[in-house]
Amino acid sequence: MRATLMYGAGDVRVEDVPDPRILQPTDAIVRVTRSCICGSDLWPYKSMPASEQGNRMGHEFIGVVEDVGAAVGTLKRGDVVVAPFVWSDGSCEFCREGLQTSCLNGGFWGTPDVDGGQGEAVRIPQADGTLFVLPVAEDDALMPSLLTLSDVYATGHHAALGAQVVQGGTVAVVGDGAVGLCGVMAAKRLGADQIIILGRHTDRTDLAREFGATDVVPERGKEAVEKVRELTGGLGAESVLECVGMEDSFLTALGIARPGGAVGRVGVPQTPGIPGNRQAFLGNITISGGIAPARAYVEELLPDILEGRLEPGRVFDTTVGLEGVPGGYKAMEDRESIKVLVTP
Amino acid sequence: MRATLMYGAGDVRVEDVPDPRILQPTDAIVRVTRSCICGSDLWPYKSMPASEQGNRMGHEFIGVVEDVGAAVGTLKRGDVVVAPFVWSDGSCEFCREGLQTSCLNGGFWGTPDVDGGQGEAVRIPQADGTLFVLPVAEDDALMPSLLTLSDVYATGHHAALGAQVVQGGTVAVVGDGAVGLCGVMAAKRLGADQIIILGRHTDRTDLAREFGATDVVPERGKEAVEKVRELTGGLGAESVLECVGMEDSFLTALGIARPGGAVGRVGVPQTPGIPGNRQAFLGNITISGGIAPARAYVEELLPDILEGRLEPGRVFDTTVGLEGVPGGYKAMEDRESIKVLVTP
């Protein structure tokens, strides 16, 4: 089959790889019908050292079950399924608590012996625990929005939970990428009254407004902090969603947080320490969140999508076939695309 | 009057300073009857650059009201009062929420024009909001425990709240100083079942056991992490109290925290970033706490002390007069004393 590999910074190739097959009785094989490129894929795209064997890429996908191992009980051939960006057994102590990202028997896509999602098919370890069967046909028009349950919308929701968004609350979102935009939607869904997005790209901030943002702050750094304080009665936002992970973005997030407030962070950490130790300490700002247990949220987030109330899939503004994936990376890196959908 | 000044690392002197007097109608003057030396006073004691004018020291004290400004409404001459380690107006938005450390009109002791607690008397700004009247006489036997409401017991309680200690929960405490010991007591009071203290000084860990610790881990670093994991079914502690603030202690705190758990941190930050960004992110570990709003907790913590159920004052193992304060610093720095009580 064909699948995407990254061989180093800027070097993404689509190549022939072995077809996946059942290795464990708990496995399933899924033919991928939709996948996508993640903002987090851009970190290695910027910085990965050259590698001879390359890394398999992609961790968000929807597909159709083609085969199941002998121990798989909840899935059958033909099921349309969404895979969260971490696979998990669904039965360990952490999975039962809804923290599937810490599954004692789980792991990441695109690791040795595990396929990535940017390919024609994937072997799914721990298939019963990992996959969620969708009540739709494989070519349903809702596919883009359903695909966001894999990661980006679930991650925005996780940021909102970490930031302790409440009914009537004041929220600020740092990061106008697909996760930040989904964070706006999640905050709105949880009942926030005021939702401020920090961003300078009007195509993104316009979408943020449609997703529920009440204010747009195009300034950066100190000026952004001042502007958000102005918009929040001088005190800062009760809930801040940090959807970038850089030093500057984190310091901005703390700067615009109200003392006693919370930063829900889902931006992949790019610094050894969480920036702003003293600032967080003096302001008693809680820092929560992390890698989102997307699997835990599918059931809660699904109805709004199925019933057409929310369309997180609007973050996809470009669609490519599998051979177009390298160009998709470049479009996202150049900020010509918010998020790229892949139809293998 | 006599008061304590620090002129640089290791250089603490007791000297004559001007008597305090009412400067604002919201001020009170308090004659100090008990004060103490804080673990956080040891940070400048280790590292303060030489200063010609010196800094006034001390931020925990109990005393008797000697005079009040014209606008003070809730205090009268003769009241026995405890002062939290931050003064605050008691009426701003943050004070009303119980976050007096972020008071819009508050500040710290020992700053320009504000006395420190390690002296004979103190001018109290925002006296109505700051002071809490104690229903005891100035020489009551409970004084050591009542004095811990100024900071150390309140700070331990804040750590336990930040760490989300719950009835029946599993708790680990990093730091066997007075705050860590009070953290043990606070966790016990909140109903924790298992309380593990990390510490190697048996005088301290013995007291921790009397305060409610169920396990003592004398190991450090990696060995400590392994030991705590062993004691918690391999998964780590749900709640971790970080009562030191150093890089190593913070990494230990994250290492022993259960994924999805919380670190309540009250150790004064000694690093620009909060150590362990990636570790906290992958484990979805919440980092909460900060500078403790001691004023908010007095009312809740007082009854156990007044009724003799809890004795946080046992963290004081040395008592000195005011002229003995420089020796008190040295005893704490040399870890010959857990915490030094000062009777001016």
Short mmCIF file of C-alpha atoms in Angstrom, two decimals, chain A residues 93-94 97 99 101-102 104 108 158 235 258-260 265-278 280-293, chain B residues 93-94 97 99 101-102 104 108 158 235 258-260 265-278 280-293:
data_model
loop_
_atom_site.label_atom_id
_atom_site.label_comp_id
_atom_site.label_asym_id
_atom_site.label_seq_id
_atom_site.Cartn_x
_atom_site.Cartn_y
_atom_site.Cartn_z
CA GLU A 93 -7.42 1.77 35.16
CA PHE A 94 -6.62 4.92 33.21
CA GLU A 97 -11.17 6.90 34.11
CA LEU A 99 -7.47 9.10 30.46
CA THR A 101 -3.62 8.76 26.68
CA SER A 102 -2.06 7.12 29.74
CA LEU A 104 -1.06 1.00 30.40
CA PHE A 108 1.11 6.25 19.41
CA HIS A 158 -9.62 19.27 26.38
CA LEU A 235 -8.34 41.68 35.44
CA ARG A 258 -6.89 36.41 35.69
CA PRO A 259 -5.23 35.71 39.07
CA GLY A 260 -6.78 32.52 40.39
CA ARG A 265 -2.74 23.88 27.65
CA VAL A 266 -2.70 21.57 24.65
CA GLY A 267 0.12 23.10 22.61
CA VAL A 268 2.90 20.52 22.34
CA PRO A 269 5.64 21.76 24.72
CA GLN A 270 8.60 23.36 22.93
CA THR A 271 10.51 24.35 26.07
CA PRO A 272 11.98 22.17 28.84
CA GLY A 273 10.18 24.13 31.56
CA ILE A 274 6.69 25.59 31.51
CA PRO A 275 7.45 29.29 30.96
CA GLY A 276 6.45 31.82 33.61
CA ASN A 277 6.98 29.88 36.83
CA ARG A 278 7.02 32.95 39.07
CA ALA A 280 1.94 31.54 37.61
CA PHE A 281 2.98 31.20 41.27
CA LEU A 282 2.23 34.79 42.25
CA GLY A 283 -1.08 34.77 40.40
CA ASN A 284 -2.13 31.33 41.62
CA ILE A 285 -2.82 30.37 38.04
CA THR A 286 -3.59 26.71 37.54
CA ILE A 287 -1.94 25.02 34.58
CA SER A 288 -3.86 22.01 33.40
CA GLY A 289 -4.44 19.97 30.28
CA GLY A 290 -1.85 18.17 28.20
CA ILE A 291 -2.24 15.47 25.59
CA ALA A 292 -5.98 15.09 24.99
CA PRO A 293 -7.70 11.77 25.64
CA GLU B 93 -12.81 41.66 43.86
CA PHE B 94 -9.95 39.26 44.61
CA GLU B 97 -13.11 35.69 46.26
CA LEU B 99 -7.51 35.40 46.82
CA THR B 101 -2.63 37.57 47.71
CA SER B 102 -3.83 39.28 44.53
CA LEU B 104 -5.66 45.23 44.16
CA PHE B 108 4.11 42.45 51.21
CA HIS B 158 -3.10 25.71 50.12
CA LEU B 235 0.70 4.34 39.40
CA ARG B 258 -0.27 9.72 38.95
CA PRO B 259 -1.24 10.56 35.37
CA GLY B 260 -4.28 12.80 35.58
CA ARG B 265 2.90 23.75 44.61
CA VAL B 266 3.80 26.25 47.29
CA GLY B 267 7.60 26.11 47.16
CA VAL B 268 8.88 29.53 46.08
CA PRO B 269 9.97 29.08 42.43
CA GLN B 270 13.75 28.88 42.00
CA THR B 271 13.72 28.27 38.23
CA PRO B 272 12.41 30.49 35.41
CA GLY B 273 10.24 27.71 34.01
CA ILE B 274 8.23 25.10 35.87
CA PRO B 275 10.43 22.02 35.45
CA GLY B 276 9.07 19.01 33.58
CA ASN B 277 6.94 20.62 30.87
CA ARG B 278 6.78 17.52 28.68
CA ALA B 280 3.37 17.16 32.94
CA PHE B 281 1.91 17.43 29.42
CA LEU B 282 2.09 13.71 28.64
CA GLY B 283 0.72 12.76 32.03
CA ASN B 284 -1.99 15.42 32.04
CA ILE B 285 -0.79 16.49 35.45
CA THR B 286 -2.39 19.67 36.74
CA ILE B 287 -0.09 22.17 38.40
CA SER B 288 -1.90 24.40 40.80
CA GLY B 289 -1.27 26.45 43.91
CA GLY B 290 1.17 29.31 44.34
CA ILE B 291 1.42 31.97 47.00
CA ALA B 292 -1.12 31.05 49.67
CA PRO B 293 -3.95 33.43 50.53
#
